[in-house]
mmCIF file of C-alpha atoms and ligand atoms in Angstrom:
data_model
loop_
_atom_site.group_PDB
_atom_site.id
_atom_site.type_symbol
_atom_site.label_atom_id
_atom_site.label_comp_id
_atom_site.label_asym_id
_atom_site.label_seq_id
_atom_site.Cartn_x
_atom_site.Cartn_y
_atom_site.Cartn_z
ATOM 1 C CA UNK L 892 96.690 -116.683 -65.084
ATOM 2 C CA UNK L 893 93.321 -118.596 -64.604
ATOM 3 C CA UNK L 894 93.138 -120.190 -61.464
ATOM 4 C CA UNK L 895 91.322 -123.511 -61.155
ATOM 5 C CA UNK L 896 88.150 -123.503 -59.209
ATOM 6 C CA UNK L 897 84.284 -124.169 -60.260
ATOM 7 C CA UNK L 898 83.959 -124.268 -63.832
ATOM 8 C CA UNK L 899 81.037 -123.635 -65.733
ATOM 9 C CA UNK L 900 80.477 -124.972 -69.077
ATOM 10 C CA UNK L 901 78.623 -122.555 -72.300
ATOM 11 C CA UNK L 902 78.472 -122.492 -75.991
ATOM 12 C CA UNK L 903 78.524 -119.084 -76.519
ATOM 13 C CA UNK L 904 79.527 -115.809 -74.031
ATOM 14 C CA UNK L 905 78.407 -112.326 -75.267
ATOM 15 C CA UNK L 906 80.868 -109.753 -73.001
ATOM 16 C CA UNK L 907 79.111 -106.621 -72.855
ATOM 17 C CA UNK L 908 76.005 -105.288 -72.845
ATOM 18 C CA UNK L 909 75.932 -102.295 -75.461
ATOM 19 C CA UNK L 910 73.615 -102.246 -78.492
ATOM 20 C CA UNK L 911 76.236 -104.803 -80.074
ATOM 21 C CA UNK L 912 76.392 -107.024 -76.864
ATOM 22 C CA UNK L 913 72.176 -107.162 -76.555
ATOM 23 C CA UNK L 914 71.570 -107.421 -80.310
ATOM 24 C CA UNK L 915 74.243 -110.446 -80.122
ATOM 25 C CA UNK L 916 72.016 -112.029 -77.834
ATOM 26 C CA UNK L 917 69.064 -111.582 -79.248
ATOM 27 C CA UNK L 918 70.317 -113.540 -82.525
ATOM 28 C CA UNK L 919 72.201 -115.703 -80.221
ATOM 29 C CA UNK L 920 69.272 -116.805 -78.289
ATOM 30 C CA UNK L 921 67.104 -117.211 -81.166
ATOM 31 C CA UNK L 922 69.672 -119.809 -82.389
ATOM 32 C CA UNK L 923 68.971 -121.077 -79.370
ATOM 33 C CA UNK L 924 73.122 -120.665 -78.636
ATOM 34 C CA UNK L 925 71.993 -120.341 -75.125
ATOM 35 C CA UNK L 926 73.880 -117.080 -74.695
ATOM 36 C CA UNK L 927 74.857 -116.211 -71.081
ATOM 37 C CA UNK L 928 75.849 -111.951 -71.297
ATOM 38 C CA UNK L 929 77.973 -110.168 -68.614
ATOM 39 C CA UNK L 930 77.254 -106.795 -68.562
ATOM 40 C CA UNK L 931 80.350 -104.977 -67.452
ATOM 41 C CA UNK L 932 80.169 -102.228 -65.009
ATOM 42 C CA UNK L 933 77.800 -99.912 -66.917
ATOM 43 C CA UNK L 934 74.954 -101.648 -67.565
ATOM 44 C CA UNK L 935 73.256 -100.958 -70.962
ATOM 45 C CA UNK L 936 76.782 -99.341 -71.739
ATOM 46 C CA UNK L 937 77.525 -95.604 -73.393
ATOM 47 C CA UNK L 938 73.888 -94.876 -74.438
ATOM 48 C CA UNK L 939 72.888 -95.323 -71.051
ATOM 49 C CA UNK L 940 74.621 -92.053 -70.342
ATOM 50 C CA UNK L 941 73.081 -90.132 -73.676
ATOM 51 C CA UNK L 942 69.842 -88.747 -73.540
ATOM 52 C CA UNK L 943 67.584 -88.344 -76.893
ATOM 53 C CA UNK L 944 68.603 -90.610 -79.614
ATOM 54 C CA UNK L 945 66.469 -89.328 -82.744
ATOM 55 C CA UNK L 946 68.887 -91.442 -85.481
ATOM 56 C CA UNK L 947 68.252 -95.245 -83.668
ATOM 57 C CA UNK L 948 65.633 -97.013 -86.451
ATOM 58 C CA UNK L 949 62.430 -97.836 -85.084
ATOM 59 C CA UNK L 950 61.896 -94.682 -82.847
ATOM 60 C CA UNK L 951 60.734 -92.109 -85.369
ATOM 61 C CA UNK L 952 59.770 -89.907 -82.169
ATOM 62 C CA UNK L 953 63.167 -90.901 -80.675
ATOM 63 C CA UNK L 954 63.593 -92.318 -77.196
ATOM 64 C CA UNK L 955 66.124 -91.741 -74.157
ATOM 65 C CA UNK L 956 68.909 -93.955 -74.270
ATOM 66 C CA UNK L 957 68.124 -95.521 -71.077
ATOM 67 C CA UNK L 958 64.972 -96.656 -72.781
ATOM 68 C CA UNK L 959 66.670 -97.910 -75.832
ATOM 69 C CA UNK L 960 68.888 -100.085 -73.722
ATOM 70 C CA UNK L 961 65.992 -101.389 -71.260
ATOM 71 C CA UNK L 962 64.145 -102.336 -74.700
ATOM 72 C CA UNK L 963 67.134 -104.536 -76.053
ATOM 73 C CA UNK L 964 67.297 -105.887 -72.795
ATOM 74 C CA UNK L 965 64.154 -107.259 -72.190
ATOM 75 C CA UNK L 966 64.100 -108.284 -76.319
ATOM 76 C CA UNK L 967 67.196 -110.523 -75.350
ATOM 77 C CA UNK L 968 65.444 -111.575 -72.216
ATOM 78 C CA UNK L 969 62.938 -112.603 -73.983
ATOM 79 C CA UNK L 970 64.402 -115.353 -76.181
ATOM 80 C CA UNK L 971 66.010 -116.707 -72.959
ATOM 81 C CA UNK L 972 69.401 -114.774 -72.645
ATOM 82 C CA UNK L 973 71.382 -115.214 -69.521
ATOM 83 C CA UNK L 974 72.107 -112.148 -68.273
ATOM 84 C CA UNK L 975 74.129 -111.378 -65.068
ATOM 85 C CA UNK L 976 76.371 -108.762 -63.730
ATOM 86 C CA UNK L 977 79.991 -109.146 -63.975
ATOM 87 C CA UNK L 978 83.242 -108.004 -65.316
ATOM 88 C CA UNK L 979 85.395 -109.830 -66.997
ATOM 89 C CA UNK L 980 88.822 -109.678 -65.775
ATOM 90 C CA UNK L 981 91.038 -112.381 -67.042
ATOM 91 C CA UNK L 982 91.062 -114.700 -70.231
ATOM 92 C CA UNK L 983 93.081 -117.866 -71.650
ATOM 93 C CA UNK L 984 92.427 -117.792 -75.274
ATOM 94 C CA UNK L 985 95.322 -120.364 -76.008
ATOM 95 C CA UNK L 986 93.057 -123.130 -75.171
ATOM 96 C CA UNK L 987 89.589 -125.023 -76.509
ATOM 97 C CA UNK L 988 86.883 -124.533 -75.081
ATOM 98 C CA UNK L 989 88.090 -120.511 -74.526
ATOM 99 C CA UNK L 990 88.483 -120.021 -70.852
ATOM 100 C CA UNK L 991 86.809 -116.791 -69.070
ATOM 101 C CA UNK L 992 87.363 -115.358 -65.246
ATOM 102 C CA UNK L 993 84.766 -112.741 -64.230
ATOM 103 C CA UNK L 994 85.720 -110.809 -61.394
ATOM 104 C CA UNK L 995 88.443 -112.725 -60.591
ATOM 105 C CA UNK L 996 86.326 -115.827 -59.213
ATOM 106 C CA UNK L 997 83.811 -117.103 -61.455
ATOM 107 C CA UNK L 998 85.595 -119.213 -64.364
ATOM 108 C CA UNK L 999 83.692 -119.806 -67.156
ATOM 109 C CA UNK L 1000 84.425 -122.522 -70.574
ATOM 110 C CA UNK L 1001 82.674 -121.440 -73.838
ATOM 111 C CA UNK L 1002 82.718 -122.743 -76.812
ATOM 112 C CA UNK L 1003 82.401 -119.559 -78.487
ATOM 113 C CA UNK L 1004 82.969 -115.459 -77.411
ATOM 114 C CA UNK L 1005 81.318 -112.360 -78.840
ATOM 115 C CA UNK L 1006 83.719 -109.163 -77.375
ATOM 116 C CA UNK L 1007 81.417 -106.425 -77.410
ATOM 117 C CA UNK L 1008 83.227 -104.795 -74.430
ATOM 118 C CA UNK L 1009 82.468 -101.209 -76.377
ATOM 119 C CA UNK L 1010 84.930 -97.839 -75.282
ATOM 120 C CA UNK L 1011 85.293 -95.592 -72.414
ATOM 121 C CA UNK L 1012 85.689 -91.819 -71.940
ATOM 122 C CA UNK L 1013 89.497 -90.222 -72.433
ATOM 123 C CA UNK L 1014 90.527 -87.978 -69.583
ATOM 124 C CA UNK L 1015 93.067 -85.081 -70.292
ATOM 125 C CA UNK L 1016 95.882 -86.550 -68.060
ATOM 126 C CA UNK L 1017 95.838 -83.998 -65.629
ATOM 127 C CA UNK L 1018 97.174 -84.805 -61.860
ATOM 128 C CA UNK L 1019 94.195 -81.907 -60.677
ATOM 129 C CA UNK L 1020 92.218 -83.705 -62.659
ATOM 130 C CA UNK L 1021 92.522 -87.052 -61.108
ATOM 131 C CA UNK L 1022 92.192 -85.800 -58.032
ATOM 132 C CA UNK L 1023 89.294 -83.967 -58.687
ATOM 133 C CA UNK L 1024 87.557 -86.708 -60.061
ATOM 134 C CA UNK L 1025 83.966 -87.443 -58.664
ATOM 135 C CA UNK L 1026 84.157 -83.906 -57.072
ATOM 136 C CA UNK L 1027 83.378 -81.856 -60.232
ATOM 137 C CA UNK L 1028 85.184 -83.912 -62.779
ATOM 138 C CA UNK L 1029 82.636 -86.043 -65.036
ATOM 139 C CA UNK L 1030 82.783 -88.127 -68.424
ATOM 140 C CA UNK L 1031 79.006 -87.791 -68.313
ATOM 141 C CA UNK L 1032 76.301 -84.981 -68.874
ATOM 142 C CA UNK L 1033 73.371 -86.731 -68.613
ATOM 143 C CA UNK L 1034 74.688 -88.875 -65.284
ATOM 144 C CA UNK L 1035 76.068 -85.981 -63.380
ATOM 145 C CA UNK L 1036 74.566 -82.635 -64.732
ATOM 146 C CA UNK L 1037 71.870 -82.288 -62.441
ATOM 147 C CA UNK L 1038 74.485 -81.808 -59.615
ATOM 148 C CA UNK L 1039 75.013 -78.777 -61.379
ATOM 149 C CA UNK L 1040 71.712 -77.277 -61.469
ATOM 150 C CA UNK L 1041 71.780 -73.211 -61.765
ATOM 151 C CA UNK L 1042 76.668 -73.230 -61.556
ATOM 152 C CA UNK L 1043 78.534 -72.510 -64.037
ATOM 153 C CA UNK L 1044 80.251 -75.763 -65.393
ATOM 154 C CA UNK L 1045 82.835 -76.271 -68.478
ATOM 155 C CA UNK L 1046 82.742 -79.091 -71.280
ATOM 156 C CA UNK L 1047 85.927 -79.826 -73.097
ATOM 157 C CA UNK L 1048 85.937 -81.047 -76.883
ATOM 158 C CA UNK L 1049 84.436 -80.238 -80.197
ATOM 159 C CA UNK L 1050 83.186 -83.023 -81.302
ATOM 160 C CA UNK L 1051 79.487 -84.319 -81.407
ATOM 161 C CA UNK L 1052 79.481 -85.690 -77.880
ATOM 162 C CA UNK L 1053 80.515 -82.170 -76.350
ATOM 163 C CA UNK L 1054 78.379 -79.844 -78.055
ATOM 164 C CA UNK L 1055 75.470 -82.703 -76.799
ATOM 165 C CA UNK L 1056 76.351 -82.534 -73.964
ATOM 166 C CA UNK L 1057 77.091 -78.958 -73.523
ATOM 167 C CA UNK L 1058 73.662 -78.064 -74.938
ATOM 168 C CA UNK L 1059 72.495 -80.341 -72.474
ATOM 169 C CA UNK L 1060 74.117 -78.820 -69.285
ATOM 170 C CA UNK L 1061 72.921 -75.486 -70.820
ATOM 171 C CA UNK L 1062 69.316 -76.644 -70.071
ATOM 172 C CA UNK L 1063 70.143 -76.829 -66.709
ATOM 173 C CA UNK L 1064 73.177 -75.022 -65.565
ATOM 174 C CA UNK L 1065 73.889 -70.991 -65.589
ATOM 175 C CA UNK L 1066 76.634 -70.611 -67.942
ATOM 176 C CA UNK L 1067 78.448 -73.268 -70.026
ATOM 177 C CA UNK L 1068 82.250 -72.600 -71.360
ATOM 178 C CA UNK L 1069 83.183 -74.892 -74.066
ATOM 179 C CA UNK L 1070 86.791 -75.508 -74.725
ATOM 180 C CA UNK L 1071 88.032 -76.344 -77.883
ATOM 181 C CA UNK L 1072 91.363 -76.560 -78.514
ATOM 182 C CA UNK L 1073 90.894 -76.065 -82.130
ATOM 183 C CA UNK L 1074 89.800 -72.930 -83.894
ATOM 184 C CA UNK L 1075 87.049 -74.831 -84.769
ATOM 185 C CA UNK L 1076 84.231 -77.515 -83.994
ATOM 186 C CA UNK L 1077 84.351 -80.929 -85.411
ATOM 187 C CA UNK L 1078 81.188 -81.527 -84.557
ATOM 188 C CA UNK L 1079 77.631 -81.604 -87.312
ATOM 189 C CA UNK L 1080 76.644 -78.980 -88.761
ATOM 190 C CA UNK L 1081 73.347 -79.639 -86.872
ATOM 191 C CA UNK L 1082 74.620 -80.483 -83.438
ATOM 192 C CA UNK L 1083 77.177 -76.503 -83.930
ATOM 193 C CA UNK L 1084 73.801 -74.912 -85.357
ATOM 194 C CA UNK L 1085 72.759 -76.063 -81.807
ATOM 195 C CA UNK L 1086 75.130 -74.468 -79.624
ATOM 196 C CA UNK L 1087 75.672 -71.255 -81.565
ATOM 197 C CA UNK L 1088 71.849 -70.853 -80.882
ATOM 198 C CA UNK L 1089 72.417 -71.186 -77.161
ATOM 199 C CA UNK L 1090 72.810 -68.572 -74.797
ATOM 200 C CA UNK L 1091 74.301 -69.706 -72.042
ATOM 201 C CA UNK L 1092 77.291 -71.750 -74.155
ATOM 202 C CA UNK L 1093 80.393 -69.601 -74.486
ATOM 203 C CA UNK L 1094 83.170 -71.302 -76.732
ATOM 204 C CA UNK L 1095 86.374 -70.426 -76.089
ATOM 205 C CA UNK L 1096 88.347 -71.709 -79.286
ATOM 206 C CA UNK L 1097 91.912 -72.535 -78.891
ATOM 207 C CA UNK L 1098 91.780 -72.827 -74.965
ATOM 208 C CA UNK L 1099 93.392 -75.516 -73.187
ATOM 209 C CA UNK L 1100 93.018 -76.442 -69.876
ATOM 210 C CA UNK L 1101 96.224 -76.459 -67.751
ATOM 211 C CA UNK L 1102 94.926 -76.938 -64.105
ATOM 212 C CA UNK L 1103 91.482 -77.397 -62.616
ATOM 213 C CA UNK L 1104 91.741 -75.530 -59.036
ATOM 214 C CA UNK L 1105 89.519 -75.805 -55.383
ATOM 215 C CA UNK L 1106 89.539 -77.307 -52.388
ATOM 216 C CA UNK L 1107 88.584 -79.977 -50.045
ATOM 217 C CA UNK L 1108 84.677 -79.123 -51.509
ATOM 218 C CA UNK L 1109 85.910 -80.178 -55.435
ATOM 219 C CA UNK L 1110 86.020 -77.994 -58.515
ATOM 220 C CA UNK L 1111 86.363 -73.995 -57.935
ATOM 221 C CA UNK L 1112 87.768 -72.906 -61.564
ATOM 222 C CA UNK L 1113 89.999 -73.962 -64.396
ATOM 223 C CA UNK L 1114 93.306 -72.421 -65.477
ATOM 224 C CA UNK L 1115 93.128 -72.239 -68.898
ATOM 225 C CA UNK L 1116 96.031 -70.948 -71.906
ATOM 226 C CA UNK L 1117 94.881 -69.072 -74.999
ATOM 227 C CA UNK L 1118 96.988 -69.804 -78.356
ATOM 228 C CA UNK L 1119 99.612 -71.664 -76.633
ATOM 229 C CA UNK L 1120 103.483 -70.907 -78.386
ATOM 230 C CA UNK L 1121 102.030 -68.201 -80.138
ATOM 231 C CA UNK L 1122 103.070 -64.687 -79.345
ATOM 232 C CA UNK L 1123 99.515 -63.819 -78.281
ATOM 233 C CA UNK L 1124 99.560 -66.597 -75.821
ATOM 234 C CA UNK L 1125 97.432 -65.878 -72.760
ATOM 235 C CA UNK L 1126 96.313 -67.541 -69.597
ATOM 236 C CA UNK L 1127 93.076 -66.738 -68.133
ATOM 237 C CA UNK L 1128 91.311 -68.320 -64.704
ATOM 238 C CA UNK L 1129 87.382 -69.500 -65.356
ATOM 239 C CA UNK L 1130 85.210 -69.608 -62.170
ATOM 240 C CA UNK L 1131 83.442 -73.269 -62.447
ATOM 241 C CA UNK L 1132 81.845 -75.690 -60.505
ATOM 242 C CA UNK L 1133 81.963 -78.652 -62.914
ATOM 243 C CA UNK L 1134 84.108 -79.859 -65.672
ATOM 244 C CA UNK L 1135 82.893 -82.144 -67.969
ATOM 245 C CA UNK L 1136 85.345 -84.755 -70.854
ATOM 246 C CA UNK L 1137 83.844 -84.824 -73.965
ATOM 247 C CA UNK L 1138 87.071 -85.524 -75.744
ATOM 248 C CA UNK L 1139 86.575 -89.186 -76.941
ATOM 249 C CA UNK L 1140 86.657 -92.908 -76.231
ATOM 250 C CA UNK L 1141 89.053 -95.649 -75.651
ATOM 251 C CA UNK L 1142 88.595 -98.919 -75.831
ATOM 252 C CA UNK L 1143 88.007 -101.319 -73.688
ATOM 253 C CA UNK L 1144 89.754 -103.947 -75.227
ATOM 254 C CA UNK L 1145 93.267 -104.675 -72.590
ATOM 255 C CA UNK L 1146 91.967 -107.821 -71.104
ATOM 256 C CA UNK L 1147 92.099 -109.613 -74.315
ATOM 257 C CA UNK L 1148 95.280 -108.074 -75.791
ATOM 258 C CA UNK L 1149 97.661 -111.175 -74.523
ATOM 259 C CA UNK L 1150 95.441 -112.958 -77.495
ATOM 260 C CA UNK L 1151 93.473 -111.057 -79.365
ATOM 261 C CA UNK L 1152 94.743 -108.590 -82.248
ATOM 262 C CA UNK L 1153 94.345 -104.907 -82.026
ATOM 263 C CA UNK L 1154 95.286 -102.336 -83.923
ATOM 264 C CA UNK L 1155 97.825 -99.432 -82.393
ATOM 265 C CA UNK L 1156 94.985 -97.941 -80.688
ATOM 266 C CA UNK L 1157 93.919 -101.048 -79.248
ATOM 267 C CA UNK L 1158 90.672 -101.458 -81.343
ATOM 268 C CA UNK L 1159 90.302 -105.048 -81.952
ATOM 269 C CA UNK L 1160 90.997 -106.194 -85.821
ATOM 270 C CA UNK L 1161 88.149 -108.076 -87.379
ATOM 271 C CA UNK L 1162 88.759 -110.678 -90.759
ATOM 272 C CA UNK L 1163 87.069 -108.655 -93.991
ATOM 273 C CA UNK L 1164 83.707 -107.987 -93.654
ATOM 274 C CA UNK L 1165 83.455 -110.850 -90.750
ATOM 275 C CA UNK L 1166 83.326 -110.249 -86.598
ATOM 276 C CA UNK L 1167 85.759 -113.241 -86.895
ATOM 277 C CA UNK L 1168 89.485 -112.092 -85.015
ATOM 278 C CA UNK L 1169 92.677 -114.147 -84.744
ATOM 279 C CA UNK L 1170 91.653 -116.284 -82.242
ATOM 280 C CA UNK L 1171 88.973 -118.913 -83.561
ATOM 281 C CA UNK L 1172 85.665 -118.756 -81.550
ATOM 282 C CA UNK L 1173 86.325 -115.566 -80.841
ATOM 283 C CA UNK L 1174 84.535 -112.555 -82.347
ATOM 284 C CA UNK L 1175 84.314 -108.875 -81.795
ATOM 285 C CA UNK L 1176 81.196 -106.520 -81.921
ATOM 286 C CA UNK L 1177 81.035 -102.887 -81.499
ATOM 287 C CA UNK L 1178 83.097 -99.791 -80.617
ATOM 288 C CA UNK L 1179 85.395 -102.168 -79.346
ATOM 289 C CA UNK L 1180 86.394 -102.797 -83.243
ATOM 290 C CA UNK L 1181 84.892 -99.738 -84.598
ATOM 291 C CA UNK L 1182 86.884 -96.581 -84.542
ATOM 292 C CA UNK L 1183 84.805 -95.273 -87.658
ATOM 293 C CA UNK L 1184 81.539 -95.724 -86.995
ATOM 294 C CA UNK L 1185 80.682 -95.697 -83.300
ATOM 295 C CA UNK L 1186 76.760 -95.531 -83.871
ATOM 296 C CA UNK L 1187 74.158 -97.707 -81.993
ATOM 297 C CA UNK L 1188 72.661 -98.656 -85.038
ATOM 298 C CA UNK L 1189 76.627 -99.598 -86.286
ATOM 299 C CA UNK L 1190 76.662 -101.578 -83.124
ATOM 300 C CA UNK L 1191 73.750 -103.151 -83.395
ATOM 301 C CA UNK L 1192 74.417 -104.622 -86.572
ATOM 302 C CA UNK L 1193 77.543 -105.815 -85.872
ATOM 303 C CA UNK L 1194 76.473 -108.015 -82.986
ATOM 304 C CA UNK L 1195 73.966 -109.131 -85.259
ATOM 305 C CA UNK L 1196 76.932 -109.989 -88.058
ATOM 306 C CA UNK L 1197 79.026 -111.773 -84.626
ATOM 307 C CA UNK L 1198 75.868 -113.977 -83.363
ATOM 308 C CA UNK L 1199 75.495 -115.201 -87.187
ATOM 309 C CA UNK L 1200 79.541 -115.652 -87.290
ATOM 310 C CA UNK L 1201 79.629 -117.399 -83.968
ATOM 311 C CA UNK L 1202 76.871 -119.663 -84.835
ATOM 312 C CA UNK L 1203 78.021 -120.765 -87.926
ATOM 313 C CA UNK L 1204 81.581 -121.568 -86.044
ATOM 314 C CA UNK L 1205 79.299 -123.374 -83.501
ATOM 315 C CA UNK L 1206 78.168 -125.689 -86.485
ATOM 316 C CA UNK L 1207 81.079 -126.155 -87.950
ATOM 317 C CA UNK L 1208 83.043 -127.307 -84.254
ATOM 318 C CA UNK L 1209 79.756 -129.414 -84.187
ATOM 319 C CA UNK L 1210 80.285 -131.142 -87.526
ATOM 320 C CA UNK L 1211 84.015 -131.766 -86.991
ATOM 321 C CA UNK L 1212 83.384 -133.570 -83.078
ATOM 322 C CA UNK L 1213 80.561 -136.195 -84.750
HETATM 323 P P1 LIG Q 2245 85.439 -87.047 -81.457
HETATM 324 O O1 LIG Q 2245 86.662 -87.872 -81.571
HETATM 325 O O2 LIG Q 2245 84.595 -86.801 -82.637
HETATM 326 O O3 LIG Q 2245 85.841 -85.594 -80.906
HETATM 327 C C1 LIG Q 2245 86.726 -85.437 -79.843
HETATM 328 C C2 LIG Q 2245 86.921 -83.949 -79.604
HETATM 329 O O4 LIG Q 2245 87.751 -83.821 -78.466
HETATM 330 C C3 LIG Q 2245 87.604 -83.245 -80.760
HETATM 331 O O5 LIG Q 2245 87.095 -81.947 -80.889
HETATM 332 C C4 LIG Q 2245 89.051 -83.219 -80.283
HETATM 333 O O6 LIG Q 2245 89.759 -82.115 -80.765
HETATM 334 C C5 LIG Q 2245 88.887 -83.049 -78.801
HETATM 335 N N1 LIG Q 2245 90.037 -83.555 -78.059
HETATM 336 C C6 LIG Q 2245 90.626 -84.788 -78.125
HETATM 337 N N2 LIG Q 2245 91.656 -84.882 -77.271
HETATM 338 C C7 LIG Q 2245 91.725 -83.676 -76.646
HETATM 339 C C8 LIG Q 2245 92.588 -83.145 -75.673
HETATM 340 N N3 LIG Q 2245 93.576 -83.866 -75.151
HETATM 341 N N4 LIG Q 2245 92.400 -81.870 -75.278
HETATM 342 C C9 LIG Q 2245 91.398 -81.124 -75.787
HETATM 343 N N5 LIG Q 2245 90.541 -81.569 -76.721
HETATM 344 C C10 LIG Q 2245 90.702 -82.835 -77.150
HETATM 345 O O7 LIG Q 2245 84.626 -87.706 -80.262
HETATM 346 P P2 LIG Q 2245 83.092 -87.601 -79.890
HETATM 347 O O8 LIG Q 2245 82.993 -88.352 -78.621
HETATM 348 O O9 LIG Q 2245 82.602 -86.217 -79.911
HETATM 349 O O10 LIG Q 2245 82.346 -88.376 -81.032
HETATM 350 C C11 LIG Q 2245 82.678 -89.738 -81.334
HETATM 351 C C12 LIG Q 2245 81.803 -90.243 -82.484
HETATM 352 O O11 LIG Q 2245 80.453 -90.365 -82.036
HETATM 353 C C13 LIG Q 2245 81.775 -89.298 -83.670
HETATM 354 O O12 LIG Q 2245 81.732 -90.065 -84.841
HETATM 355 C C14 LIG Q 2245 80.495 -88.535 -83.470
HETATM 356 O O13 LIG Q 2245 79.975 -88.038 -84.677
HETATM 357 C C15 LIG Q 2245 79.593 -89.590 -82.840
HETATM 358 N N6 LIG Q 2245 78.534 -88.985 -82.007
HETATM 359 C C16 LIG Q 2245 77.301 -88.789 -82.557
HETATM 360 C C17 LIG Q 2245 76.277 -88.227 -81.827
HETATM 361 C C18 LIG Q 2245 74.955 -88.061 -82.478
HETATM 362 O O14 LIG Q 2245 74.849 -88.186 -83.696
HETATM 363 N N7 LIG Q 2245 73.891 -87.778 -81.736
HETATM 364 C C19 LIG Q 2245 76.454 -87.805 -80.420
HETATM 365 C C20 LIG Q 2245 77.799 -88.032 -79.942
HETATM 366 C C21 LIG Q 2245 78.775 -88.606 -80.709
HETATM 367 P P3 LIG Q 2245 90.292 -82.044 -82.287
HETATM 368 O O15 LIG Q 2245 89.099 -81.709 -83.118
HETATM 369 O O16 LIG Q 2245 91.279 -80.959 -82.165
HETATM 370 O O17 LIG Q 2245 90.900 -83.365 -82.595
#
């Protein structure tokens, strides 16, 4: 429940700042919305933690995703786009103007909200796992793999992001195992071409991962089961320093489930073709109603579709109060 306190009054509130959250902005600002943007806890969001993006328009020699981010940053900055560090982590939809709480202090009335609060990493589930976590465990390649410099270190998943991120970790580490649970990748045909070209990557198809082991000094090895239920079913012990998720997203879309509609999997539902969700004034940008897609670019152009959305709502709220 929102607390009463200091209240600060906007027209429009971009949550996140992703390629959907920035690009929001920068169409926000321009309408001169006055858009104030809270980041979230990672900064720039997922692409922050990629490194070469070659399929982003604009960059035909490609650019780190870092780079990409620090770009739409400044090109929101530069229209005059508020932005600050926070989390959000409490709404009141029910009411007009829409009511905010970032990090459980700050309240905050806008008039209008983009969500563009994007996904996070899945974890396996695994209690070694957990407790692992920060001491070998990582959602993230590019953040942690130079840790690993010269170990051996595991990636689980077969989609895109693990063979990226296992050719990645190849650069730098000794040996990479991939585990796929399947008997084959889901990834491109490009991004397999990539790791069946590499060394150092060693896919072990139909593996699953039953118990990461060590001690007080993190990750020593994985437990792993071949063909599980079938009657060549086999465990075998992998010596490893690191083991990396690359198994998918979730998103991050519980804060705003008292209010907002979301599919079973918790990806917000958008009207048609619009960013527009249940609640009016509130819109949705991004992986966080995505599940398809999940591309910068797709991003991107959705916070461009929820600044245009939230700006004609603006007008319209505008016309009705004169
Ligand atoms: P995906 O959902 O595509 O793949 C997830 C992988 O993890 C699958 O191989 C899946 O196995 C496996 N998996 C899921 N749960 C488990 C589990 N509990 N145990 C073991 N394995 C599991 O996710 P990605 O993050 O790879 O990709 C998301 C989207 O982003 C895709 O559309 C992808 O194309 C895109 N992408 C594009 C990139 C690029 O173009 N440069 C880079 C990275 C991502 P299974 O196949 O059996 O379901």
């Amino acid at each position: 429940m929102i607390m009463s306190g200091e209240m600060e009054r906007i027209k429009c509130l971009i949550i996140g700042s992703g390629p959907a959250g920035y690009t929001a902005a920068i169409y926000a600002a321009r309408a001169n919305l006055k858009p104030v943007v809270y980041t979230g806890m990672q900064m720039g969001g997922q692409l922050t933690t990629t490194t070469e993006v070659e399929n982003f328009p604009g960059y035909p020699e490609g650019v780190t995703g870092p780079v990409l981010m620090e770009d739409l940053r400044k090109q929101a900055e530069r229209f005059g786009t508020d932005i600050r560090f926070g989390i959000v982590t409490d709404v009141d939809f029910s009411v007009h103007p829409l009511k905010v709480t970032v990090d459980g202090e700050k309240h905050i009335e806008a008039d209008a909200v983009i969500i563009a609060t994007g996904a996070s990493a899945k974890y396996l589930g695994l209690p070694s796992e957990e407790k692992f976590r920060g001491m070998g465990v990582s959602a993230c390649a590019t953040c942690d793999g130079f840790f690993y410099r010269g170990k051996d270190v595991a990636v689980v998943g077969g989609g895109d992001t693990a063979c990226e991120e296992a050719t990645y970790l190849a650069g730098l580490c000794n040996k990479v195992y991939l585990i796929v649970r399947k008997n084959y990748l889901r990834a491109s045909k490009a991004m397999q071409d990539r790791v069946f070209k590499t060394p150092n990557i060693e896919i072990l198809f139909e593996h699953n991962t039953l118990e990461l082991l060590g001690s007080d000094m993190g990750v020593e090895g994985a437990r792993l089961v071949y063909r599980k239920g079938q009657p060549d079913e086999a465990e075998k012990t992998i010596k490893i320093d690191g083991f990396f998720l690359a198994i998918g997203h979730h998103p991050n879309s519980e804060v705003f489930q008292k209010y907002v509609k979301t599919d079973e999997q918790g990806y917000i539902v958008t009207e048609g073709a619009s960013t527009r969700t249940n609640v009016p004034g509130v819109f949705a940008a991004g992986d966080i109603m995505d599940p398809v897609y999940r591309q910068g670019i797709a991003a991107a152009g959705s916070g461009c579709r929820a600044a245009i959305d939230a700006e004609r709502y603006l007008g319209e709220l505008e016309a009705q109060q004169h």
